[in-house]
Amino acid sequence: MSIWIAGTGSATPSLSVPNSEMTKFGDTSDEWITTATGIKERRVLSQDETLQGLVDKAAERALEAAGVVPKEVDLCIVATIAGDTLVPSTSSNVKRALHMERAVNFDLNMACSGFMYALWTAQSLMLANNFATAVVIGAEQLSRMTDWGDRSTFVLFGDAAAGCVLKNDMAGSGVLDINAKRGIIASDIRSHYDDTLCLQVSGLTTPTPFVDGEDLPHVVKMNGRAVFKFATAIMQEHIESVTKKAGMTIDDIDYFIPHQANQRIVAHVAKVLGIPMEKMFLNVHKYGNTSAASVPLALDEFMRSGNARAGQNLLMVAFGGGLSSASCVVKV
Ligand code: ACO
């Protein structure tokens, strides 16, 4: 059997906020943000937009690209740390909105690695249950969870939803066929306990009148330097290990779709591993770090660009809060 990417889709808010606007919230500059991160602008949800609206649109576009009708979908996973509603889950809401009547659905929280974890989970469940079709979405609204008084984080994040439709070719015995002409060839999923990147849930720290304590703000707290160090080392490790697992070398990879957190992280990894920057697909300059939506947003843009060809080997790699990291090699 082989699980392959049949279509991709994404949706971003209409409001684009350039670096020049960031100076309103703190002592920063376009020059600092561009040099330190590569980010030039980010998309931010307006009052009349919702993350769920982006999720529904991204899923609809991925289904359209795959030529799949919603009632055929067996499984729907949404990776997000905070949808518009905790219950129903974001995946329940998109299932209802698009009428994916028979889909089994759930949300998954693994911060910026969430989409990659969801892809691996979907692949595993499809193989185990003979599911034919799955929708996997990554979605985040970090602009609404950012401390707009902390210049070391508010310049980084943006909002988006993006994902793909996976199909099972249903051929063979149930064992993953690594010689298939397309599909996910190898994955590497890791978690590393560390609290250099945290988001406390406000309200839940003082849940009853019987407990004293100060409520915590519902915002991202991050040790940027520590995350940077982790990210460069772990992305390098993943690229080496997942290509080996796929029976390939780094030269066999046509394009790398890395988590779009910081252009400097990607450039550093490319330099250490001798990967030409032209093979690193980047759109962080347009969207900033959209967390769980970041890899699929880049994947969707790549697949719709003139660079995509059938039979290419793509390597997707992400890192995120937890800390967590994940990678996969996929033949498209
Ligand atoms: N504007 C101007 N100056 C700033 C800003 C800003 N927005 N932010 C920090 N600075 C200053 C600092 O105060 C510091 O000044 P000082 O030297 O006078 O003390 C100086 O710039 C350097 O600060 P560093 O934190 O060392 O800057 P660094 O080069 O490490 O860049 C950054 C910071 C961009 C956050 C970087 O560390 C980074 O990208 N880290 C990884 C973050 C990341 O990827 N997070 C996402 C994880 S995924 C997830 O799950 C959400």
mmCIF file of C-alpha atoms and ligand atoms in Angstrom:
data_model
loop_
_atom_site.group_PDB
_atom_site.id
_atom_site.type_symbol
_atom_site.label_atom_id
_atom_site.label_comp_id
_atom_site.label_asym_id
_atom_site.label_seq_id
_atom_site.Cartn_x
_atom_site.Cartn_y
_atom_site.Cartn_z
ATOM 1 C CA MET A 1 0.000 0.000 0.000
ATOM 2 C CA SER A 2 1.040 3.564 -0.437
ATOM 3 C CA ILE A 3 -0.405 6.758 1.021
ATOM 4 C CA TRP A 4 0.032 9.681 -1.344
ATOM 5 C CA ILE A 5 -0.770 13.373 -1.472
ATOM 6 C CA ALA A 6 -3.660 13.807 -3.906
ATOM 7 C CA GLY A 7 -4.206 17.553 -3.469
ATOM 8 C CA THR A 8 -3.277 20.526 -1.329
ATOM 9 C CA GLY A 9 -5.110 23.691 -0.266
ATOM 10 C CA SER A 10 -4.636 26.727 1.930
ATOM 11 C CA ALA A 11 -6.354 29.892 3.134
ATOM 12 C CA THR A 12 -4.924 33.022 4.726
ATOM 13 C CA PRO A 13 -6.595 36.101 6.221
ATOM 14 C CA SER A 14 -7.125 39.062 3.914
ATOM 15 C CA LEU A 15 -5.223 41.548 6.128
ATOM 16 C CA SER A 16 -1.503 41.698 5.352
ATOM 17 C CA VAL A 17 0.578 43.512 7.973
ATOM 18 C CA PRO A 18 4.019 44.730 6.860
ATOM 19 C CA ASN A 19 6.986 45.086 9.221
ATOM 20 C CA SER A 20 6.557 48.870 9.182
ATOM 21 C CA GLU A 21 3.270 48.410 11.135
ATOM 22 C CA MET A 22 5.088 46.422 13.843
ATOM 23 C CA THR A 23 6.844 49.559 15.080
ATOM 24 C CA LYS A 24 3.466 50.678 16.498
ATOM 25 C CA PHE A 25 3.640 47.926 19.127
ATOM 26 C CA GLY A 26 7.266 48.133 20.271
ATOM 27 C CA ASP A 27 10.808 49.249 19.650
ATOM 28 C CA THR A 28 11.550 47.338 16.452
ATOM 29 C CA SER A 29 12.239 48.031 12.795
ATOM 30 C CA ASP A 30 11.779 46.559 9.339
ATOM 31 C CA GLU A 31 15.548 46.233 9.137
ATOM 32 C CA TRP A 32 15.850 44.219 12.388
ATOM 33 C CA ILE A 33 12.936 41.907 11.552
ATOM 34 C CA THR A 34 14.153 41.300 7.989
ATOM 35 C CA THR A 35 17.750 40.641 9.030
ATOM 36 C CA ALA A 36 16.908 38.501 12.087
ATOM 37 C CA THR A 37 14.081 36.443 10.526
ATOM 38 C CA GLY A 38 13.563 37.082 6.799
ATOM 39 C CA ILE A 39 9.937 38.065 7.523
ATOM 40 C CA LYS A 40 8.594 41.080 5.579
ATOM 41 C CA GLU A 41 4.844 40.742 6.282
ATOM 42 C CA ARG A 42 2.334 38.407 7.915
ATOM 43 C CA ARG A 43 -1.420 37.760 7.559
ATOM 44 C CA VAL A 44 -3.583 38.528 10.585
ATOM 45 C CA LEU A 45 -7.230 37.591 11.207
ATOM 46 C CA SER A 46 -9.559 40.604 11.274
ATOM 47 C CA GLN A 47 -12.592 41.016 13.515
ATOM 48 C CA ASP A 48 -14.950 39.480 10.948
ATOM 49 C CA GLU A 49 -12.722 36.485 10.096
ATOM 50 C CA THR A 50 -12.363 33.212 11.994
ATOM 51 C CA LEU A 51 -9.775 30.464 12.033
ATOM 52 C CA GLN A 52 -12.597 28.010 11.342
ATOM 53 C CA GLY A 53 -13.410 29.915 8.161
ATOM 54 C CA LEU A 54 -9.806 29.435 7.012
ATOM 55 C CA VAL A 55 -9.854 25.735 7.930
ATOM 56 C CA ASP A 56 -13.084 25.157 5.982
ATOM 57 C CA LYS A 57 -11.677 26.983 2.945
ATOM 58 C CA ALA A 58 -8.315 25.190 3.050
ATOM 59 C CA ALA A 59 -10.033 21.787 3.284
ATOM 60 C CA GLU A 60 -12.423 22.675 0.454
ATOM 61 C CA ARG A 61 -9.497 23.735 -1.772
ATOM 62 C CA ALA A 62 -7.494 20.588 -0.994
ATOM 63 C CA LEU A 63 -10.527 18.399 -1.802
ATOM 64 C CA GLU A 64 -11.084 20.292 -5.046
ATOM 65 C CA ALA A 65 -7.404 19.890 -6.023
ATOM 66 C CA ALA A 66 -7.634 16.159 -5.266
ATOM 67 C CA GLY A 67 -10.925 15.741 -7.123
ATOM 68 C CA VAL A 68 -12.480 14.190 -4.021
ATOM 69 C CA VAL A 69 -16.037 14.816 -2.823
ATOM 70 C CA PRO A 70 -16.494 15.320 0.948
ATOM 71 C CA LYS A 71 -18.690 12.242 1.436
ATOM 72 C CA GLU A 72 -15.753 10.037 0.328
ATOM 73 C CA VAL A 73 -13.533 11.214 3.206
ATOM 74 C CA ASP A 74 -12.847 8.524 5.854
ATOM 75 C CA LEU A 75 -10.638 10.508 8.206
ATOM 76 C CA CYS A 76 -10.150 14.193 9.041
ATOM 77 C CA ILE A 77 -7.420 15.443 11.376
ATOM 78 C CA VAL A 78 -6.860 19.100 12.218
ATOM 79 C CA ALA A 79 -3.593 20.047 13.920
ATOM 80 C CA THR A 80 -4.084 23.169 16.012
ATOM 81 C CA ILE A 81 -3.247 24.417 19.481
ATOM 82 C CA ALA A 82 -6.386 26.552 19.678
ATOM 83 C CA GLY A 83 -9.361 26.456 17.369
ATOM 84 C CA ASP A 84 -12.289 28.850 17.731
ATOM 85 C CA THR A 85 -14.072 26.286 19.895
ATOM 86 C CA LEU A 86 -12.509 23.652 22.153
ATOM 87 C CA VAL A 87 -15.680 21.580 21.865
ATOM 88 C CA PRO A 88 -16.773 20.815 19.207
ATOM 89 C CA SER A 89 -13.257 20.345 17.935
ATOM 90 C CA THR A 90 -12.080 22.205 14.839
ATOM 91 C CA SER A 91 -12.168 18.912 12.920
ATOM 92 C CA SER A 92 -15.808 18.365 13.996
ATOM 93 C CA ASN A 93 -16.678 21.846 12.755
ATOM 94 C CA VAL A 94 -15.046 21.339 9.334
ATOM 95 C CA LYS A 95 -16.622 17.894 9.035
ATOM 96 C CA ARG A 96 -20.024 19.491 9.560
ATOM 97 C CA ALA A 97 -19.359 22.516 7.331
ATOM 98 C CA LEU A 98 -18.207 20.421 4.369
ATOM 99 C CA HIS A 99 -20.532 17.440 4.969
ATOM 100 C CA MET A 100 -17.757 14.873 5.341
ATOM 101 C CA GLU A 101 -20.492 12.592 6.644
ATOM 102 C CA ARG A 102 -18.586 9.383 7.295
ATOM 103 C CA ALA A 103 -15.234 10.854 8.382
ATOM 104 C CA VAL A 104 -13.722 9.884 11.717
ATOM 105 C CA ASN A 105 -12.286 13.132 13.037
ATOM 106 C CA PHE A 106 -10.161 14.592 15.806
ATOM 107 C CA ASP A 107 -7.822 17.482 16.594
ATOM 108 C CA LEU A 108 -4.164 17.091 17.414
ATOM 109 C CA ASN A 109 -1.953 19.528 19.350
ATOM 110 C CA MET A 110 1.774 19.426 18.675
ATOM 111 C CA ALA A 111 2.414 23.149 18.076
ATOM 112 C CA CYS A 112 4.429 23.912 14.932
ATOM 113 C CA SER A 113 5.118 20.197 14.314
ATOM 114 C CA GLY A 114 1.371 19.472 14.451
ATOM 115 C CA PHE A 115 0.728 19.067 10.732
ATOM 116 C CA MET A 116 3.651 16.669 10.372
ATOM 117 C CA TYR A 117 2.427 14.613 13.345
ATOM 118 C CA ALA A 118 -1.073 14.612 11.832
ATOM 119 C CA LEU A 119 0.261 13.444 8.469
ATOM 120 C CA TRP A 120 2.050 10.533 10.127
ATOM 121 C CA THR A 121 -1.018 9.709 12.248
ATOM 122 C CA ALA A 122 -3.287 9.800 9.182
ATOM 123 C CA GLN A 123 -0.918 7.587 7.212
ATOM 124 C CA SER A 124 -0.778 5.075 10.092
ATOM 125 C CA LEU A 125 -4.575 5.019 10.554
ATOM 126 C CA MET A 126 -5.182 4.690 6.818
ATOM 127 C CA LEU A 127 -2.871 1.692 6.630
ATOM 128 C CA ALA A 128 -4.293 0.100 9.787
ATOM 129 C CA ASN A 129 -7.964 0.583 8.846
ATOM 130 C CA ASN A 130 -7.901 0.454 5.049
ATOM 131 C CA PHE A 131 -9.159 4.032 4.904
ATOM 132 C CA ALA A 132 -9.125 5.273 1.311
ATOM 133 C CA THR A 133 -9.153 9.048 1.848
ATOM 134 C CA ALA A 134 -8.100 11.502 4.548
ATOM 135 C CA VAL A 135 -8.058 15.269 4.988
ATOM 136 C CA VAL A 136 -5.179 16.642 7.085
ATOM 137 C CA ILE A 137 -5.103 20.341 7.999
ATOM 138 C CA GLY A 138 -2.770 22.508 10.071
ATOM 139 C CA ALA A 139 -4.285 25.762 11.374
ATOM 140 C CA GLU A 140 -3.218 28.432 13.818
ATOM 141 C CA GLN A 141 -4.201 31.923 14.957
ATOM 142 C CA LEU A 142 -1.083 32.885 16.876
ATOM 143 C CA SER A 143 -1.717 36.613 16.347
ATOM 144 C CA ARG A 144 -4.459 36.220 18.962
ATOM 145 C CA MET A 145 -2.091 34.452 21.383
ATOM 146 C CA THR A 146 0.850 36.774 21.031
ATOM 147 C CA ASP A 147 2.031 39.162 23.731
ATOM 148 C CA TRP A 148 1.843 42.429 21.784
ATOM 149 C CA GLY A 149 4.162 43.969 24.378
ATOM 150 C CA ASP A 150 6.978 41.461 23.722
ATOM 151 C CA ARG A 151 8.936 42.467 20.629
ATOM 152 C CA SER A 152 10.893 39.216 20.650
ATOM 153 C CA THR A 153 7.715 37.285 19.732
ATOM 154 C CA PHE A 154 5.063 39.594 18.216
ATOM 155 C CA VAL A 155 7.102 40.159 15.037
ATOM 156 C CA LEU A 156 7.283 36.428 14.293
ATOM 157 C CA PHE A 157 3.794 35.013 13.972
ATOM 158 C CA GLY A 158 0.965 35.004 11.449
ATOM 159 C CA ASP A 159 -2.371 33.221 10.933
ATOM 160 C CA ALA A 160 -3.277 30.593 8.317
ATOM 161 C CA ALA A 161 -4.790 27.197 7.597
ATOM 162 C CA ALA A 162 -3.475 24.726 5.039
ATOM 163 C CA GLY A 163 -3.424 21.032 4.379
ATOM 164 C CA CYS A 164 -3.790 18.154 2.006
ATOM 165 C CA VAL A 165 -5.908 15.219 0.938
ATOM 166 C CA LEU A 166 -4.231 11.838 1.331
ATOM 167 C CA LYS A 167 -5.260 8.828 -0.705
ATOM 168 C CA ASN A 168 -4.529 5.177 -0.193
ATOM 169 C CA ASP A 169 -3.767 3.297 -3.411
ATOM 170 C CA MET A 170 -5.156 0.166 -1.669
ATOM 171 C CA ALA A 171 -2.730 -2.031 -3.598
ATOM 172 C CA GLY A 172 -0.874 -4.879 -1.943
ATOM 173 C CA SER A 173 -1.007 -6.510 1.439
ATOM 174 C CA GLY A 174 -1.232 -3.649 3.876
ATOM 175 C CA VAL A 175 2.523 -3.260 4.195
ATOM 176 C CA LEU A 176 3.778 0.155 3.118
ATOM 177 C CA ASP A 177 5.270 -0.162 -0.359
ATOM 178 C CA ILE A 178 8.408 1.982 -0.387
ATOM 179 C CA ASN A 179 8.860 1.306 -4.101
ATOM 180 C CA ALA A 180 5.479 2.810 -4.983
ATOM 181 C CA LYS A 181 5.615 5.456 -7.698
ATOM 182 C CA ARG A 182 4.278 8.102 -5.311
ATOM 183 C CA GLY A 183 3.565 8.423 -1.630
ATOM 184 C CA ILE A 184 4.989 9.018 1.824
ATOM 185 C CA ILE A 185 8.198 6.986 1.828
ATOM 186 C CA ALA A 186 9.563 7.557 5.334
ATOM 187 C CA SER A 187 8.757 9.575 8.455
ATOM 188 C CA ASP A 188 10.654 10.470 11.613
ATOM 189 C CA ILE A 189 8.643 11.750 14.592
ATOM 190 C CA ARG A 190 10.300 12.888 17.820
ATOM 191 C CA SER A 191 9.480 14.724 21.035
ATOM 192 C CA HIS A 192 11.929 16.267 23.444
ATOM 193 C CA TYR A 193 10.600 17.500 26.779
ATOM 194 C CA ASP A 194 11.580 21.117 27.242
ATOM 195 C CA ASP A 195 9.748 24.314 28.184
ATOM 196 C CA THR A 196 11.685 26.879 26.134
ATOM 197 C CA LEU A 197 8.425 27.559 24.295
ATOM 198 C CA CYS A 198 5.179 27.654 26.299
ATOM 199 C CA LEU A 199 1.590 28.809 26.037
ATOM 200 C CA GLN A 200 -0.407 28.630 29.270
ATOM 201 C CA VAL A 201 -4.183 28.489 29.014
ATOM 202 C CA SER A 202 -5.648 31.447 30.871
ATOM 203 C CA GLY A 203 -8.497 30.613 33.213
ATOM 204 C CA LEU A 204 -7.431 27.005 33.755
ATOM 205 C CA THR A 205 -4.838 27.933 36.390
ATOM 206 C CA THR A 206 -7.549 29.241 38.758
ATOM 207 C CA PRO A 207 -10.461 26.964 37.890
ATOM 208 C CA THR A 208 -12.526 27.157 41.092
ATOM 209 C CA PRO A 209 -13.329 29.617 43.884
ATOM 210 C CA PHE A 210 -11.421 27.265 46.241
ATOM 211 C CA VAL A 211 -8.057 27.772 44.600
ATOM 212 C CA ASP A 212 -5.968 30.907 45.078
ATOM 213 C CA GLY A 213 -3.615 32.095 42.407
ATOM 214 C CA GLU A 214 -3.087 34.630 39.715
ATOM 215 C CA ASP A 215 -4.449 33.990 36.289
ATOM 216 C CA LEU A 216 -1.794 33.743 33.623
ATOM 217 C CA PRO A 217 -1.971 35.625 30.349
ATOM 218 C CA HIS A 218 -2.868 33.409 27.395
ATOM 219 C CA VAL A 219 0.247 34.241 25.367
ATOM 220 C CA VAL A 220 3.304 32.616 23.837
ATOM 221 C CA LYS A 221 6.466 32.744 25.977
ATOM 222 C CA MET A 222 9.644 31.771 24.238
ATOM 223 C CA ASN A 223 13.377 31.648 24.778
ATOM 224 C CA GLY A 224 14.192 32.561 21.164
ATOM 225 C CA ARG A 225 17.914 31.795 21.300
ATOM 226 C CA ALA A 226 17.340 28.357 22.834
ATOM 227 C CA VAL A 227 14.684 27.529 20.216
ATOM 228 C CA PHE A 228 17.018 28.733 17.458
ATOM 229 C CA LYS A 229 19.802 26.441 18.724
ATOM 230 C CA PHE A 230 17.407 23.486 19.009
ATOM 231 C CA ALA A 231 15.901 24.151 15.580
ATOM 232 C CA THR A 232 19.169 24.277 13.660
ATOM 233 C CA ALA A 233 20.494 21.089 15.280
ATOM 234 C CA ILE A 234 17.259 19.083 15.045
ATOM 235 C CA MET A 235 16.477 20.037 11.445
ATOM 236 C CA GLN A 236 19.935 18.919 10.432
ATOM 237 C CA GLU A 237 19.484 15.605 12.303
ATOM 238 C CA HIS A 238 16.064 15.026 10.727
ATOM 239 C CA ILE A 239 17.206 15.697 7.180
ATOM 240 C CA GLU A 240 20.041 13.218 7.584
ATOM 241 C CA SER A 241 17.986 10.544 9.355
ATOM 242 C CA VAL A 242 14.804 10.644 7.266
ATOM 243 C CA THR A 243 16.644 10.542 3.920
ATOM 244 C CA LYS A 244 18.575 7.505 5.211
ATOM 245 C CA LYS A 245 15.308 5.890 6.358
ATOM 246 C CA ALA A 246 13.901 6.516 2.857
ATOM 247 C CA GLY A 247 16.929 4.769 1.329
ATOM 248 C CA MET A 248 18.077 8.036 -0.228
ATOM 249 C CA THR A 249 20.836 10.586 0.054
ATOM 250 C CA ILE A 250 20.317 14.327 0.493
ATOM 251 C CA ASP A 251 21.091 14.757 -3.227
ATOM 252 C CA ASP A 252 18.042 12.594 -4.092
ATOM 253 C CA ILE A 253 15.737 15.236 -2.568
ATOM 254 C CA ASP A 254 14.421 17.650 -5.210
ATOM 255 C CA TYR A 255 12.969 20.199 -2.782
ATOM 256 C CA PHE A 256 12.932 20.745 0.962
ATOM 257 C CA ILE A 257 9.768 22.203 2.535
ATOM 258 C CA PRO A 258 10.947 23.334 5.981
ATOM 259 C CA HIS A 259 8.944 24.860 8.836
ATOM 260 C CA GLN A 260 8.843 28.572 8.010
ATOM 261 C CA ALA A 261 9.926 30.071 11.336
ATOM 262 C CA ASN A 262 13.050 31.948 10.399
ATOM 263 C CA GLN A 263 14.973 32.169 7.127
ATOM 264 C CA ARG A 264 18.267 32.226 9.072
ATOM 265 C CA ILE A 265 17.517 28.807 10.599
ATOM 266 C CA VAL A 266 16.915 27.343 7.129
ATOM 267 C CA ALA A 267 19.997 29.035 5.648
ATOM 268 C CA HIS A 268 22.162 27.730 8.478
ATOM 269 C CA VAL A 269 20.952 24.152 8.005
ATOM 270 C CA ALA A 270 21.400 24.401 4.223
ATOM 271 C CA LYS A 271 24.962 25.620 4.648
ATOM 272 C CA VAL A 272 25.935 22.904 7.141
ATOM 273 C CA LEU A 273 24.484 20.140 4.950
ATOM 274 C CA GLY A 274 25.672 21.626 1.645
ATOM 275 C CA ILE A 275 22.114 22.010 0.303
ATOM 276 C CA PRO A 276 21.718 24.791 -2.307
ATOM 277 C CA MET A 277 19.262 27.441 -1.039
ATOM 278 C CA GLU A 278 17.329 27.125 -4.345
ATOM 279 C CA LYS A 279 16.199 23.692 -3.094
ATOM 280 C CA MET A 280 14.809 25.180 0.145
ATOM 281 C CA PHE A 281 11.256 26.357 -0.525
ATOM 282 C CA LEU A 282 10.577 29.509 1.492
ATOM 283 C CA ASN A 283 7.537 31.746 1.895
ATOM 284 C CA VAL A 284 8.247 32.984 5.450
ATOM 285 C CA HIS A 285 8.803 36.496 4.058
ATOM 286 C CA LYS A 286 5.088 36.679 3.133
ATOM 287 C CA TYR A 287 3.423 34.890 6.059
ATOM 288 C CA GLY A 288 5.780 34.785 9.059
ATOM 289 C CA ASN A 289 5.573 31.715 11.292
ATOM 290 C CA THR A 290 2.075 30.245 10.986
ATOM 291 C CA SER A 291 2.938 27.299 13.271
ATOM 292 C CA ALA A 292 0.986 24.130 12.365
ATOM 293 C CA ALA A 293 -0.091 25.761 9.076
ATOM 294 C CA SER A 294 3.465 26.627 8.077
ATOM 295 C CA VAL A 295 4.644 23.430 6.321
ATOM 296 C CA PRO A 296 1.344 22.780 4.482
ATOM 297 C CA LEU A 297 1.102 26.456 3.477
ATOM 298 C CA ALA A 298 4.557 26.184 1.886
ATOM 299 C CA LEU A 299 3.676 22.772 0.408
ATOM 300 C CA ASP A 300 0.507 24.152 -1.186
ATOM 301 C CA GLU A 301 2.374 27.110 -2.657
ATOM 302 C CA PHE A 302 5.104 24.787 -3.944
ATOM 303 C CA MET A 303 2.599 22.346 -5.508
ATOM 304 C CA ARG A 304 0.837 25.194 -7.305
ATOM 305 C CA SER A 305 4.136 26.767 -8.442
ATOM 306 C CA GLY A 306 5.942 26.049 -11.673
ATOM 307 C CA ASN A 307 8.560 24.028 -9.738
ATOM 308 C CA ALA A 308 6.385 21.007 -8.939
ATOM 309 C CA ARG A 309 6.716 17.889 -11.126
ATOM 310 C CA ALA A 310 5.304 14.393 -10.750
ATOM 311 C CA GLY A 311 7.883 11.999 -9.311
ATOM 312 C CA GLN A 312 9.828 14.606 -7.332
ATOM 313 C CA ASN A 313 11.081 13.693 -3.864
ATOM 314 C CA LEU A 314 10.104 16.313 -1.281
ATOM 315 C CA LEU A 315 11.379 16.426 2.286
ATOM 316 C CA MET A 316 9.184 18.212 4.832
ATOM 317 C CA VAL A 317 10.646 19.021 8.228
ATOM 318 C CA ALA A 318 9.231 20.878 11.226
ATOM 319 C CA PHE A 319 10.085 21.735 14.824
ATOM 320 C CA GLY A 320 7.932 23.316 17.474
ATOM 321 C CA GLY A 321 6.811 23.743 21.042
ATOM 322 C CA GLY A 322 6.956 20.720 23.285
ATOM 323 C CA LEU A 323 9.659 20.670 22.101
ATOM 324 C CA SER A 324 8.795 18.522 19.136
ATOM 325 C CA SER A 325 10.117 17.748 15.686
ATOM 326 C CA ALA A 326 9.077 15.692 12.683
ATOM 327 C CA SER A 327 10.028 15.012 9.089
ATOM 328 C CA CYS A 328 8.991 12.934 6.126
ATOM 329 C CA VAL A 329 10.090 12.162 2.588
ATOM 330 C CA VAL A 330 7.279 12.056 0.058
ATOM 331 C CA LYS A 331 7.274 11.307 -3.658
ATOM 332 C CA VAL A 332 4.642 13.511 -5.334
HETATM 333 N N1 ACO B 1 13.290 44.304 17.271
HETATM 334 C C1 ACO B 1 14.470 44.851 17.610
HETATM 335 N N2 ACO B 1 15.318 44.264 18.470
HETATM 336 C C2 ACO B 1 14.973 43.069 18.986
HETATM 337 C C3 ACO B 1 13.747 42.455 18.660
HETATM 338 C C4 ACO B 1 12.896 43.121 17.782
HETATM 339 N N3 ACO B 1 11.702 42.614 17.391
HETATM 340 N N4 ACO B 1 13.673 41.274 19.339
HETATM 341 C C5 ACO B 1 14.797 41.164 20.044
HETATM 342 N N5 ACO B 1 15.582 42.243 19.830
HETATM 343 C C6 ACO B 1 16.894 42.546 20.395
HETATM 344 C C7 ACO B 1 17.113 41.879 21.730
HETATM 345 O O1 ACO B 1 16.566 42.648 22.788
HETATM 346 C C8 ACO B 1 18.621 41.834 21.798
HETATM 347 O O2 ACO B 1 19.100 43.081 22.167
HETATM 348 P P1 ACO B 1 20.388 43.199 23.146
HETATM 349 O O3 ACO B 1 21.514 42.564 22.371
HETATM 350 O O4 ACO B 1 20.514 44.666 23.336
HETATM 351 O O5 ACO B 1 20.022 42.424 24.358
HETATM 352 C C9 ACO B 1 19.020 41.614 20.332
HETATM 353 O O6 ACO B 1 17.887 42.017 19.545
HETATM 354 C C10 ACO B 1 19.357 40.176 20.013
HETATM 355 O O7 ACO B 1 18.334 39.354 20.597
HETATM 356 P P2 ACO B 1 18.298 37.793 20.377
HETATM 357 O O8 ACO B 1 17.111 37.238 21.079
HETATM 358 O O9 ACO B 1 19.627 37.208 20.688
HETATM 359 O O10 ACO B 1 18.077 37.797 18.782
HETATM 360 P P3 ACO B 1 18.225 36.598 17.810
HETATM 361 O O11 ACO B 1 19.228 36.926 16.803
HETATM 362 O O12 ACO B 1 18.326 35.276 18.531
HETATM 363 O O13 ACO B 1 16.809 36.627 17.085
HETATM 364 C C11 ACO B 1 14.735 35.428 17.157
HETATM 365 C C12 ACO B 1 15.622 36.453 17.851
HETATM 366 C C13 ACO B 1 14.352 35.985 15.804
HETATM 367 C C14 ACO B 1 13.489 35.204 18.003
HETATM 368 C C15 ACO B 1 15.553 34.121 16.985
HETATM 369 O O14 ACO B 1 16.156 33.758 18.204
HETATM 370 C C16 ACO B 1 14.701 32.994 16.494
HETATM 371 O O15 ACO B 1 14.222 32.988 15.383
HETATM 372 N N6 ACO B 1 14.530 31.939 17.330
HETATM 373 C C17 ACO B 1 13.720 30.818 16.967
HETATM 374 C C18 ACO B 1 12.295 31.168 17.219
HETATM 375 C C19 ACO B 1 11.358 30.207 16.590
HETATM 376 O O16 ACO B 1 11.624 29.593 15.590
HETATM 377 N N7 ACO B 1 10.203 30.078 17.223
HETATM 378 C C20 ACO B 1 9.157 29.304 16.709
HETATM 379 C C21 ACO B 1 9.178 27.955 17.301
HETATM 380 S S1 ACO B 1 7.906 27.018 16.667
HETATM 381 C C22 ACO B 1 6.469 27.136 17.604
HETATM 382 O O17 ACO B 1 6.075 26.115 18.121
HETATM 383 C C23 ACO B 1 5.721 28.429 17.781
#
